[in-house]
Coordinates of C-alpha atoms in Angstrom, one line a residue:
M105 CA 5.5 -0.5 -5.3
A106 CA 4.5 1.9 -7.9
N107 CA 3.4 4.4 -5.2
M108 CA 6.9 4.1 -3.7
S109 CA 8.5 4.7 -7.2
V110 CA 6.3 7.6 -7.6
L111 CA 7.3 9.2 -4.3
T112 CA 10.8 8.6 -4.9
S113 CA 10.6 10.4 -8.3
A114 CA 8.7 13.3 -6.7
S115 CA 11.3 13.5 -3.9
K116 CA 14.1 13.7 -6.6
H117 CA 12.2 16.4 -8.4
Y118 CA 11.7 18.5 -5.2
R119 CA 15.3 18.3 -4.5
W120 CA 16.4 19.3 -7.9
T121 CA 13.8 22.1 -8.0
L122 CA 15.2 23.5 -4.6
W123 CA 18.9 23.4 -5.8
R124 CA 17.6 25.1 -9.0
K125 CA 15.9 27.8 -7.2
G126 CA 18.8 28.5 -4.9
V127 CA 21.3 28.6 -7.6
C128 CA 19.3 30.8 -9.8
A129 CA 18.7 33.1 -6.8
L130 CA 22.5 33.3 -6.2
L131 CA 23.3 34.0 -9.7
F132 CA 20.7 36.7 -9.9
C133 CA 21.9 38.5 -6.8
L134 CA 25.5 38.3 -8.1
L135 CA 24.5 39.7 -11.6
I136 CA 22.8 42.7 -10.0
F137 CA 25.7 43.5 -7.6
L138 CA 28.7 42.8 -9.7
L139 CA 27.5 45.7 -12.0
H140 CA 27.4 48.2 -9.2
P141 CA 30.4 49.8 -7.4
L142 CA 30.6 49.4 -3.6
P143 CA 32.5 51.5 -1.0
A144 CA 35.7 50.3 0.6
L145 CA 35.9 50.0 4.4
A146 CA 38.9 49.9 6.4
H147 CA 38.4 51.1 10.1
A148 CA 38.9 54.9 10.6
Q149 CA 41.8 55.4 8.4
Y150 CA 43.3 58.8 7.2
D151 CA 41.3 60.1 4.6
H152 CA 42.6 63.7 4.1
S153 CA 43.9 66.7 6.1
D154 CA 44.7 70.4 6.2
P155 CA 47.6 70.9 5.6
A156 CA 47.5 67.8 3.3
A157 CA 49.9 65.0 3.6
N158 CA 53.3 66.1 2.1
A159 CA 52.1 69.6 1.5
T160 CA 54.6 72.3 1.1
L161 CA 53.7 75.7 2.8
P162 CA 55.1 79.2 1.9
S163 CA 58.0 80.1 3.8
G164 CA 57.1 82.0 7.1
Q165 CA 53.5 81.0 6.7
P166 CA 53.1 78.1 9.3
P167 CA 49.4 76.9 9.7
A168 CA 47.7 77.9 12.9
Q169 CA 46.2 74.4 13.5
V170 CA 46.0 71.0 11.8
K171 CA 42.9 69.2 10.9
V172 CA 42.7 65.7 10.0
W173 CA 39.6 63.7 8.5
F174 CA 39.2 59.9 8.8
T175 CA 37.2 57.4 6.8
E176 CA 34.8 56.5 9.7
R177 CA 33.3 58.3 12.7
I178 CA 35.8 58.1 15.7
E179 CA 35.4 58.1 19.5
P180 CA 36.3 61.6 20.8
A181 CA 37.5 60.4 24.2
F182 CA 40.1 57.9 22.6
S183 CA 41.3 59.9 19.7
K184 CA 44.0 62.5 19.4
L185 CA 46.5 64.3 17.3
E186 CA 50.2 65.4 18.1
V187 CA 52.5 67.3 16.0
Y188 CA 56.2 67.1 16.2
N189 CA 59.3 68.9 14.6
K190 CA 62.4 67.1 13.3
A191 CA 63.9 67.1 16.8
R192 CA 60.8 65.1 18.0
Q193 CA 59.5 67.9 20.2
R194 CA 55.8 68.5 20.5
V195 CA 54.8 71.8 18.7
D196 CA 50.9 71.4 19.1
A197 CA 49.0 73.2 22.0
G198 CA 48.0 70.0 23.5
D199 CA 44.3 70.7 22.6
S200 CA 43.4 68.0 20.3
H201 CA 39.6 67.8 19.9
M202 CA 36.9 66.8 17.5
I203 CA 36.2 69.1 14.6
P204 CA 32.7 70.9 15.4
T205 CA 29.9 69.4 13.6
D206 CA 32.1 66.6 12.1
D207 CA 32.3 63.3 14.1
S208 CA 35.0 61.9 11.5
G209 CA 37.5 64.6 12.1
L210 CA 40.2 66.0 14.8
M211 CA 41.9 69.1 14.9
V212 CA 44.8 70.6 17.1
S213 CA 46.2 74.0 17.5
L214 CA 49.9 74.8 16.7
R215 CA 52.3 77.0 18.7
S216 CA 52.7 80.5 17.3
Q217 CA 55.7 81.6 15.2
L218 CA 56.9 78.1 14.2
P219 CA 60.0 78.2 11.9
D220 CA 60.4 77.0 8.6
G221 CA 61.0 73.1 8.6
G222 CA 59.5 69.7 8.3
Y223 CA 56.7 68.7 10.6
T224 CA 55.1 65.3 11.4
V225 CA 51.5 64.9 12.4
V226 CA 50.8 61.6 14.3
F227 CA 47.3 60.4 14.9
R228 CA 45.6 57.8 17.1
N229 CA 41.9 57.0 16.7
V230 CA 39.3 54.5 17.9
S231 CA 36.6 53.9 15.3
R232 CA 33.2 54.6 16.6
D233 CA 31.7 52.2 14.1
D234 CA 33.8 49.0 14.6
G235 CA 35.9 49.8 17.7
H236 CA 39.1 49.3 16.0
A237 CA 42.4 51.5 16.8
V238 CA 44.3 52.9 14.1
V239 CA 47.7 54.7 14.5
G240 CA 49.5 56.6 11.6
S241 CA 51.4 59.7 10.6
F242 CA 52.0 62.2 7.7
S243 CA 54.1 65.2 7.3
F244 CA 54.1 68.6 5.9
V245 CA 56.8 71.3 5.2
V246 CA 57.1 75.1 5.8
G247 CA 59.4 76.7 3.4
N248 CA 61.8 75.3 0.9
M249 CA 62.8 72.3 3.0
P250 CA 62.7 68.5 2.4
Q251 CA 59.8 66.2 3.7
P252 CA 60.9 64.5 6.9
P253 CA 61.1 60.8 6.6
P254 CA 58.5 58.4 8.4
D255 CA 59.3 58.3 12.0
N256 CA 58.4 55.0 13.4
A257 CA 59.7 56.0 16.9
L258 CA 56.8 58.5 17.1
L259 CA 54.2 56.0 16.1
Q260 CA 55.6 53.5 18.8
Q261 CA 55.1 56.1 21.3
L262 CA 51.3 55.9 20.5
Q263 CA 51.0 52.2 19.7
T264 CA 52.0 49.8 22.5
S265 CA 48.9 47.5 22.5
G266 CA 46.9 49.0 19.7
D267 CA 47.4 46.1 17.4
N268 CA 43.9 44.7 16.6
F269 CA 45.1 41.4 15.3
N270 CA 46.5 39.4 18.2
V271 CA 45.7 36.3 20.3
W272 CA 43.4 38.0 22.8
S273 CA 41.4 39.7 20.0
V274 CA 40.9 36.6 17.9
A275 CA 40.1 34.4 20.9
I276 CA 37.6 36.8 22.6
R277 CA 35.9 37.3 19.2
W278 CA 35.8 33.5 18.5
L279 CA 34.3 33.0 21.8
N280 CA 31.4 35.3 21.0
Y281 CA 30.9 33.8 17.6
L282 CA 30.7 30.3 19.0
G283 CA 28.2 31.5 21.7
M284 CA 26.0 33.1 19.0
A285 CA 26.3 30.1 16.6
G286 CA 25.6 27.5 19.5
L287 CA 22.5 29.7 20.7
V288 CA 20.8 30.4 17.3
G289 CA 22.0 27.0 15.7
A290 CA 20.6 24.9 18.5
L291 CA 17.2 26.5 18.6
T292 CA 17.0 26.4 14.7
F293 CA 17.8 22.7 14.9
L294 CA 15.1 22.2 17.6
L295 CA 12.5 24.1 15.7
L296 CA 13.3 23.1 12.0
V297 CA 14.8 19.8 12.5
L298 CA 14.2 18.0 15.7
R299 CA 10.6 18.7 16.2
P300 CA 9.5 17.9 12.6
A301 CA 11.5 14.8 12.8
Q302 CA 9.9 13.7 16.2
V303 CA 6.4 14.3 14.4
R304 CA 7.5 11.8 11.8
L305 CA 8.9 9.3 14.1
A306 CA 5.5 9.4 16.3
A307 CA 3.6 8.3 13.2
D308 CA 6.3 5.5 12.3
P309 CA 4.7 2.1 13.4
L310 CA 8.1 0.5 13.0
I311 CA 9.6 2.5 15.8
K312 CA 9.9 0.3 19.1
S313 CA 11.8 2.6 21.4
D314 CA 10.1 5.0 23.8
R315 CA 9.3 8.1 21.7
E316 CA 8.4 10.3 24.6
L317 CA 11.6 9.7 26.5
L318 CA 13.5 10.3 23.1
R319 CA 11.6 13.6 22.9
V320 CA 12.4 14.7 26.4
R321 CA 15.9 13.6 26.5
S322 CA 16.7 15.4 22.9
E323 CA 15.1 18.6 24.2
R324 CA 17.2 18.7 27.4
A325 CA 20.2 18.1 25.2
I326 CA 19.2 21.3 23.3
Q327 CA 18.5 23.2 26.6
A328 CA 22.0 22.2 27.7
I329 CA 23.5 23.6 24.5
V330 CA 21.4 26.8 24.9
V331 CA 22.5 27.5 28.5
G332 CA 26.1 26.8 27.6
S333 CA 26.0 29.2 24.7
L334 CA 24.4 32.0 26.9
A335 CA 27.3 31.4 29.3
L336 CA 29.9 31.7 26.4
L337 CA 28.3 34.9 25.3
L338 CA 28.4 36.4 28.8
V339 CA 31.9 35.4 29.5
G340 CA 32.9 36.6 25.8
W341 CA 31.2 39.8 26.1
V342 CA 32.6 40.6 29.5
A343 CA 36.1 39.8 28.2
F344 CA 35.5 41.9 25.0
T345 CA 34.6 44.9 27.3
F346 CA 37.9 44.6 29.1
Y347 CA 39.9 44.2 25.9
Q348 CA 38.1 47.1 24.1
A349 CA 38.9 49.3 27.1
S350 CA 42.4 48.2 26.8
V351 CA 42.6 49.2 23.1
A352 CA 41.0 52.3 23.4
S353 CA 43.1 53.5 26.3
D354 CA 46.3 52.0 24.7
S355 CA 47.0 50.4 28.1
S356 CA 46.8 47.1 30.1
I357 CA 43.4 45.9 31.3
W358 CA 44.3 46.8 34.9
Q359 CA 45.3 50.3 34.0
A360 CA 42.2 50.9 31.9
F361 CA 40.1 50.2 35.3
G362 CA 42.3 52.6 37.2
N363 CA 42.3 55.5 34.7
G364 CA 38.6 55.5 34.2
T365 CA 38.7 54.1 30.8
V366 CA 36.1 51.6 31.5
R367 CA 33.6 54.1 32.7
S368 CA 34.3 56.4 29.7
L369 CA 33.9 53.4 27.3
L370 CA 30.5 52.2 28.8
F371 CA 28.9 55.7 29.3
E372 CA 30.6 58.1 26.8
S373 CA 31.0 56.1 23.6
H374 CA 29.0 54.4 20.9
F375 CA 30.3 51.0 22.2
G376 CA 28.5 51.7 25.6
S377 CA 25.3 52.2 23.6
I378 CA 25.6 48.7 22.4
W379 CA 27.0 47.1 25.5
L380 CA 24.2 47.4 27.8
P381 CA 21.5 46.3 25.5
R382 CA 23.4 43.1 24.5
L383 CA 24.1 42.3 28.1
G384 CA 20.4 42.8 28.7
L385 CA 19.6 40.6 26.0
I386 CA 21.8 37.8 27.4
A387 CA 20.4 38.3 30.9
L388 CA 16.8 37.9 29.4
G389 CA 17.8 34.8 27.7
V390 CA 18.9 33.2 30.9
V391 CA 15.4 34.1 32.4
L392 CA 13.5 32.6 29.5
W393 CA 15.8 29.5 29.6
L394 CA 14.9 29.1 33.3
F395 CA 11.3 29.3 32.6
W396 CA 11.9 26.7 29.6
R397 CA 13.8 24.2 31.8
Y398 CA 12.1 24.5 35.1
G399 CA 8.8 26.3 34.5
V400 CA 5.6 25.1 33.4
H401 CA 5.8 22.5 30.7
E402 CA 2.2 22.6 29.6
G403 CA 0.4 24.8 27.1
G404 CA 1.6 27.0 24.1
I405 CA 3.9 29.4 26.2
S406 CA 6.3 26.6 27.0
Y407 CA 6.2 25.4 23.4
L408 CA 6.9 29.0 22.2
L409 CA 9.7 29.8 24.5
P410 CA 12.4 28.5 22.1
V411 CA 10.9 30.8 19.5
Y412 CA 11.5 33.8 21.9
L413 CA 14.9 32.6 22.7
F414 CA 15.7 32.4 18.8
L415 CA 14.5 35.8 18.3
L416 CA 16.6 36.9 21.2
G417 CA 19.7 35.2 19.5
I418 CA 19.2 37.2 16.3
G419 CA 18.9 40.3 18.5
V420 CA 22.6 39.6 19.9
M421 CA 23.8 39.1 16.5
T422 CA 22.3 42.4 15.5
T423 CA 24.3 44.2 18.3
T424 CA 27.5 42.5 16.9
S425 CA 26.7 44.0 13.4
L426 CA 26.2 47.4 15.0
D427 CA 29.7 47.3 16.2
S428 CA 31.1 45.9 13.0
H429 CA 32.6 46.9 9.6
A430 CA 29.1 47.0 8.3
A431 CA 28.2 49.9 10.5
A432 CA 30.9 51.9 8.9
N433 CA 29.3 51.8 5.6
H434 CA 27.7 54.8 3.9
D435 CA 24.5 53.0 3.9
P436 CA 24.8 51.2 7.3
G437 CA 21.1 50.0 7.6
L438 CA 21.5 48.0 4.3
W439 CA 24.9 46.4 5.1
I440 CA 23.9 45.8 8.8
M441 CA 21.0 43.7 7.4
F442 CA 23.4 41.7 5.1
D443 CA 25.8 41.2 8.3
V444 CA 22.9 40.0 10.4
L445 CA 21.7 37.7 7.6
H446 CA 25.5 36.3 7.3
L447 CA 25.8 35.7 11.0
S448 CA 22.4 34.1 11.2
A449 CA 23.1 31.6 8.2
T450 CA 26.5 30.9 10.0
G451 CA 24.7 30.0 13.3
F452 CA 21.9 27.9 11.5
W453 CA 24.6 25.8 9.7
I454 CA 27.6 25.6 12.1
G455 CA 25.5 25.9 15.2
G456 CA 23.0 23.3 13.9
L457 CA 25.9 20.9 13.1
L458 CA 27.1 21.4 16.7
A459 CA 23.5 20.6 18.0
F460 CA 23.2 17.5 15.9
V461 CA 26.5 16.1 17.2
L462 CA 25.9 16.9 20.9
I463 CA 22.3 15.5 21.1
L464 CA 23.4 11.9 19.9
P465 CA 25.1 10.8 23.2
A466 CA 21.8 11.8 24.9
T467 CA 19.4 10.1 22.5
L468 CA 21.3 7.1 20.8
H469 CA 21.2 5.0 24.0
I470 CA 17.5 5.4 24.2
L471 CA 17.0 3.9 20.7
L472 CA 17.0 0.0 21.2
P473 CA 20.0 -1.7 19.5
G474 CA 18.9 -4.2 16.7
T475 CA 15.6 -2.6 16.1
G476 CA 16.7 -0.3 13.3
D477 CA 15.3 2.7 15.3
R478 CA 18.6 4.5 15.1
T479 CA 18.7 4.3 11.4
R480 CA 15.1 5.6 11.2
F481 CA 16.1 8.5 13.7
F482 CA 18.9 9.5 11.4
A483 CA 16.7 9.1 8.3
A484 CA 14.0 11.5 9.9
L485 CA 16.7 14.1 10.9
I486 CA 19.0 14.4 7.9
P487 CA 16.5 15.6 5.2
H488 CA 15.3 18.5 7.6
F489 CA 18.9 19.5 8.5
S490 CA 19.9 19.3 4.8
R491 CA 17.1 21.8 3.8
V492 CA 18.3 24.1 6.7
A493 CA 21.9 23.9 5.6
L494 CA 21.1 24.3 1.8
A495 CA 19.1 27.6 2.7
S496 CA 22.1 28.7 4.8
V497 CA 24.6 28.1 2.1
I498 CA 22.7 30.1 -0.4
C499 CA 22.3 32.9 2.2
L500 CA 26.1 32.8 3.1
S501 CA 27.2 32.9 -0.5
V502 CA 25.2 36.0 -1.4
T503 CA 25.9 38.0 1.6
G504 CA 29.6 36.8 1.8
I505 CA 30.3 37.8 -1.7
L506 CA 28.4 41.2 -1.0
E507 CA 30.5 41.8 2.0
A508 CA 33.7 40.9 0.3
G509 CA 32.9 43.3 -2.5
S510 CA 32.1 46.1 0.0
H511 CA 35.9 46.2 0.5
V512 CA 36.6 46.5 -3.2
S513 CA 37.5 50.0 -4.4
G514 CA 37.6 51.3 -7.9
D515 CA 34.8 51.4 -10.6
G516 CA 33.1 48.3 -9.2
W517 CA 33.4 44.6 -8.9
L518 CA 34.6 43.9 -12.2
S519 CA 37.8 45.9 -11.5
A520 CA 40.5 43.2 -11.4
P521 CA 43.2 45.3 -9.7
A522 CA 40.9 46.1 -6.9
W523 CA 40.3 42.4 -6.3
W524 CA 43.9 41.6 -6.5
Q525 CA 44.4 44.4 -3.9
L526 CA 41.9 42.8 -1.6
L527 CA 42.9 39.2 -2.0
T528 CA 46.7 39.8 -1.3
S529 CA 46.2 41.8 1.8
P530 CA 46.2 40.1 5.2
Y531 CA 42.4 40.6 5.4
G532 CA 42.2 38.9 2.0
I533 CA 44.3 36.1 3.0
A534 CA 42.1 35.3 6.1
L535 CA 39.1 35.6 3.8
E536 CA 40.6 33.0 1.3
I537 CA 41.1 30.7 4.3
K538 CA 37.5 31.3 5.4
V539 CA 36.1 30.5 1.7
G540 CA 38.5 27.5 1.6
L541 CA 37.0 26.0 4.8
F542 CA 33.4 27.0 3.5
V543 CA 33.9 25.1 0.4
I544 CA 35.1 22.0 2.3
L545 CA 31.9 22.2 4.5
I546 CA 29.7 22.5 1.4
G547 CA 31.5 19.2 0.1
L548 CA 30.8 17.3 3.2
G549 CA 27.1 18.6 3.2
A550 CA 26.7 17.7 -0.4
F551 CA 28.1 14.2 0.5
A552 CA 25.5 13.8 3.3
L553 CA 22.7 15.1 1.1
R554 CA 23.4 13.3 -2.1
R555 CA 24.8 10.0 -0.7
V556 CA 24.0 9.4 2.9
S557 CA 20.4 10.7 3.1
P558 CA 19.0 8.6 0.1
R559 CA 20.4 5.4 1.4
M560 CA 19.4 6.1 5.1
R561 CA 15.9 6.6 4.0
R562 CA 15.9 3.5 2.0
Y563 CA 17.2 1.5 4.9
A564 CA 14.6 3.0 7.2
A565 CA 11.6 2.1 4.9
D566 CA 12.9 -1.6 4.8
P567 CA 11.8 -3.8 7.7
S568 CA 14.1 -6.5 6.7
K569 CA 16.8 -7.3 9.3
E570 CA 19.2 -8.3 6.6
T571 CA 18.9 -5.5 4.2
G572 CA 16.8 -2.8 6.1
A573 CA 17.2 -0.4 9.1
A574 CA 18.7 -3.1 11.4
S575 CA 21.3 -4.4 9.0
F576 CA 25.0 -4.3 9.2
A577 CA 25.1 -2.1 6.1
A578 CA 22.7 0.6 7.8
G579 CA 25.0 0.5 10.9
S580 CA 27.9 1.1 8.6
L581 CA 26.3 4.0 7.1
Q582 CA 25.3 5.5 10.5
R583 CA 29.2 5.4 11.5
T584 CA 30.2 7.0 8.2
F585 CA 27.7 9.8 8.7
R586 CA 28.9 10.3 12.3
R587 CA 32.5 10.7 11.2
S588 CA 31.4 13.0 8.5
I589 CA 29.5 15.3 10.7
L590 CA 32.1 15.3 13.4
I591 CA 34.5 16.5 10.9
E592 CA 32.1 19.1 9.7
V593 CA 31.8 20.4 13.3
G594 CA 35.5 20.6 13.7
I595 CA 35.9 22.5 10.4
G596 CA 32.9 24.7 11.4
V597 CA 34.5 25.8 14.7
L598 CA 37.9 26.4 13.0
L599 CA 36.0 28.7 10.6
L600 CA 34.5 30.7 13.6
L601 CA 38.1 31.0 14.7
V602 CA 39.1 32.4 11.3
V603 CA 36.1 34.8 11.4
G604 CA 37.4 36.0 14.7
G605 CA 40.7 36.7 12.9
L606 CA 39.0 38.2 10.0
T607 CA 37.0 40.9 12.2
S608 CA 40.1 41.7 14.0
L609 CA 41.9 42.7 10.7
S610 CA 41.4 45.9 8.7
P611 CA 40.2 45.6 4.9
P612 CA 42.6 47.1 2.3
T613 CA 42.5 50.9 2.0
Q614 CA 41.6 52.6 -1.1
A615 CA 44.0 52.8 -4.0
S616 CA 44.0 53.8 -7.6
T617 CA 43.0 51.0 -10.2
R618 CA 43.6 50.8 -13.9
T619 CA 40.8 50.6 -16.4
G620 CA 41.9 50.3 -20.0
N621 CA 44.8 52.5 -20.6
A622 CA 44.2 55.0 -17.7
L623 CA 44.8 55.0 -14.0
L624 CA 41.6 55.9 -12.2
Q625 CA 40.9 57.3 -8.7
Q626 CA 37.6 58.1 -7.4
G627 CA 36.1 58.9 -4.1
Q628 CA 34.3 61.5 -1.9
V629 CA 35.8 64.2 0.2
G630 CA 33.7 67.0 2.0
D631 CA 30.7 67.8 -0.1
L632 CA 32.6 66.7 -3.5
S633 CA 32.7 63.6 -5.4
Y634 CA 35.6 63.2 -7.6
R635 CA 37.1 61.0 -10.4
L636 CA 40.7 61.5 -11.5
A637 CA 41.9 59.8 -14.8
V638 CA 45.6 59.6 -15.5
T639 CA 46.1 58.6 -19.2
P640 CA 48.0 56.6 -20.1
G641 CA 49.3 56.3 -16.5
T642 CA 53.0 55.6 -17.6
I643 CA 56.3 57.4 -17.6
G644 CA 56.3 60.5 -19.9
S645 CA 53.3 62.6 -21.1
N646 CA 50.0 62.0 -19.3
A647 CA 46.6 63.6 -19.5
F648 CA 45.1 64.3 -16.2
E649 CA 41.2 64.8 -16.2
L650 CA 39.3 65.5 -13.0
S651 CA 35.6 65.4 -12.8
M652 CA 33.7 66.7 -9.9
T653 CA 30.1 67.0 -8.6
D654 CA 28.9 68.5 -5.4
A655 CA 26.5 66.9 -2.7
N656 CA 23.5 67.5 -4.9
G657 CA 25.0 65.8 -8.1
K658 CA 25.6 69.0 -9.9
P659 CA 29.1 69.6 -11.7
V660 CA 31.5 71.9 -9.8
T661 CA 32.0 75.0 -12.1
K662 CA 32.9 77.8 -9.6
T663 CA 36.4 77.4 -8.5
N664 CA 39.4 79.7 -7.7
A665 CA 41.9 76.9 -8.5
V666 CA 42.1 73.1 -9.1
L667 CA 45.6 71.7 -8.4
L668 CA 47.4 68.4 -8.4
R669 CA 50.4 68.2 -6.3
F670 CA 53.0 65.3 -7.0
T671 CA 55.5 63.7 -4.6
M672 CA 57.8 60.7 -5.6
L673 CA 57.7 58.2 -2.6
D674 CA 60.7 56.3 -3.7
M675 CA 63.3 59.1 -3.8
E676 CA 63.4 62.9 -2.9
M677 CA 62.3 65.1 -5.9
G678 CA 60.4 67.7 -4.0
V679 CA 56.8 68.7 -4.5
Q680 CA 55.6 69.3 -7.9
E681 CA 52.3 71.3 -8.8
L682 CA 50.0 71.1 -11.8
V683 CA 47.2 73.4 -12.4
L684 CA 44.1 71.8 -14.2
Q685 CA 42.0 74.2 -16.5
P686 CA 38.2 73.8 -17.0
V687 CA 37.3 72.1 -20.1
A688 CA 35.1 74.1 -22.5
G689 CA 31.6 72.6 -22.9
K690 CA 32.0 69.9 -20.3
P691 CA 31.0 71.5 -16.8
G692 CA 32.8 70.0 -13.9
L693 CA 35.6 68.6 -15.7
Y694 CA 39.3 69.9 -15.4
S695 CA 42.3 68.9 -17.3
S696 CA 45.9 69.3 -18.2
T697 CA 48.6 67.3 -19.9
D698 CA 52.2 67.2 -18.6
S699 CA 55.2 65.1 -18.3
I700 CA 55.4 65.4 -14.5
L701 CA 55.4 61.6 -14.0
S702 CA 59.0 61.4 -15.1
M703 CA 59.9 58.1 -13.0
G704 CA 58.4 54.7 -12.3
G705 CA 57.4 53.8 -8.9
D706 CA 55.1 55.0 -6.2
W707 CA 53.7 58.6 -6.5
Q708 CA 51.6 60.5 -4.0
I709 CA 49.0 62.8 -5.6
A710 CA 47.2 65.3 -3.6
I711 CA 44.0 67.1 -5.1
L712 CA 43.4 70.7 -3.8
V713 CA 40.1 72.4 -4.9
R714 CA 39.7 76.1 -4.0
R715 CA 36.3 77.8 -4.3
P716 CA 35.0 81.3 -3.6
G717 CA 33.6 81.5 0.0
M718 CA 34.2 77.9 0.9
D719 CA 36.9 75.9 2.8
D720 CA 39.4 74.3 0.6
V721 CA 39.0 70.7 -0.2
R722 CA 42.0 68.4 -0.1
T723 CA 42.7 64.6 -0.5
S724 CA 45.6 62.5 -1.3
F725 CA 46.3 58.9 -2.4
K726 CA 48.8 56.7 -4.0
I727 CA 49.4 55.5 -7.5
V728 CA 52.0 53.1 -9.0
V729 CA 53.6 54.2 -12.3
H730 CA 55.1 51.2 -14.1
V731 CA 58.3 51.5 -16.0

């Protein structure tokens, strides 16, 4: 009895130590990353252009061409620019193509001798990194003319089916996520939960059921889950290929076949470089499964085949990350690694739950009723699964917060307006739903770990029919646990559906943030990194301070002109220009004070930097001036 007390105490101490280490690791990672700024990702959105958005050019001097740069690399075969006059007539030469040596920009020539007036540039692109389509427009003016209003009709000409968030996109992505979770989760359950539990059951003298039959049936159930998951992955990947061809060509699936889009997508795009390896991994998985199911069942190779299939599943997840928001980051290797860890932890937990539920019909009828073997079976499985779930929760928490923070713009994670911008966007709302489901899953998992598992082990260790494993109370606890885990599986599958929606949506674009009594905007354009502070950022007199560094981190001091151009978006006030002067004794800092922000509302600010012997650098963004 004393030994049992010591073991119980040691077990509690072990669980507490595990929780404490996990929480400490989570807090340490959060502390490190909360203090560092992270880049914002949002598909291949408009970054800057030449002429700049809302630019006013001198009368009689129309541009010879239009160049547009985006926030991500784009697919040349599925991206284009068109330029229209106020009568909605094309005025470009129809030669839209990539900017040489720059895979994130497009350019198009304009017809010669264009008259003064307003012109609208409409762009459509497909991101090379995450495969999403973006359609947008901006305008510029030649001469003393008003800016043309946004023209939704022009956008609709280019966007008939390019909406990334739709039933097909969400359903197809959900199918792929479910297949990945089922594959990796089932194999994790087999390797880290089922096999260790079987070793424990084999050494338990109280077990009266056929242990070998139990082992064979449970492994067959895992094999069925694995082949089903491979089938889901195959169907989901083929369906996603058709859908991506439809998005890239902005046409129906059948038209995409007829116009050669599928061939271009598979052999001339970044997606094609991922498509064949992923398909090859799925095919190899089927071959390995056939050897596992019908091949030789003796020796170490057969025992290791699930390990090979597990590694193959991680490879499939990696191909997903290579075609996701993570691949569009400025440091893709690091963020792809985080994304793979996040997907893997999701598979371990949700796929493991799915495997737990699906093996029960194949195994419980083998365990003899009235013997307590079912209680002992649960008592052997739950602790191992709880450890896997706990490790998954820690990994999901860390990588999930990091990935959410990667969509926060501004000075860093401590910027409250940037977080508000994220959480109030459609992407943020979907993220909040995901987090809510995640918290519910944690609560149910904690219930199993803290309440069900200790009681189940106590019942399993008690041979008495009245109070032990075969008792009515033990049976009632089994039913409670089964209901709990069924709810967990349902929530987990729903969570994967939300993830499908999340990856179909665009994270919020960059906007200005307020720190203290100043509006701040920072970013990178061309070879320059900039930071603009508008103090106090309200109506009336404001100080405008722009600091710039080049690609080597050195202050930018040689300039011909540094200009800010202001456009009031809520009413027609024309374009106003402010010249910034270099600040003595502070290399790379340019400033001016002016009352140009004379009205509250939305303002567009364009930065223009002219340097000797180099191309002009332009970028624009929106700020909100409060009354």
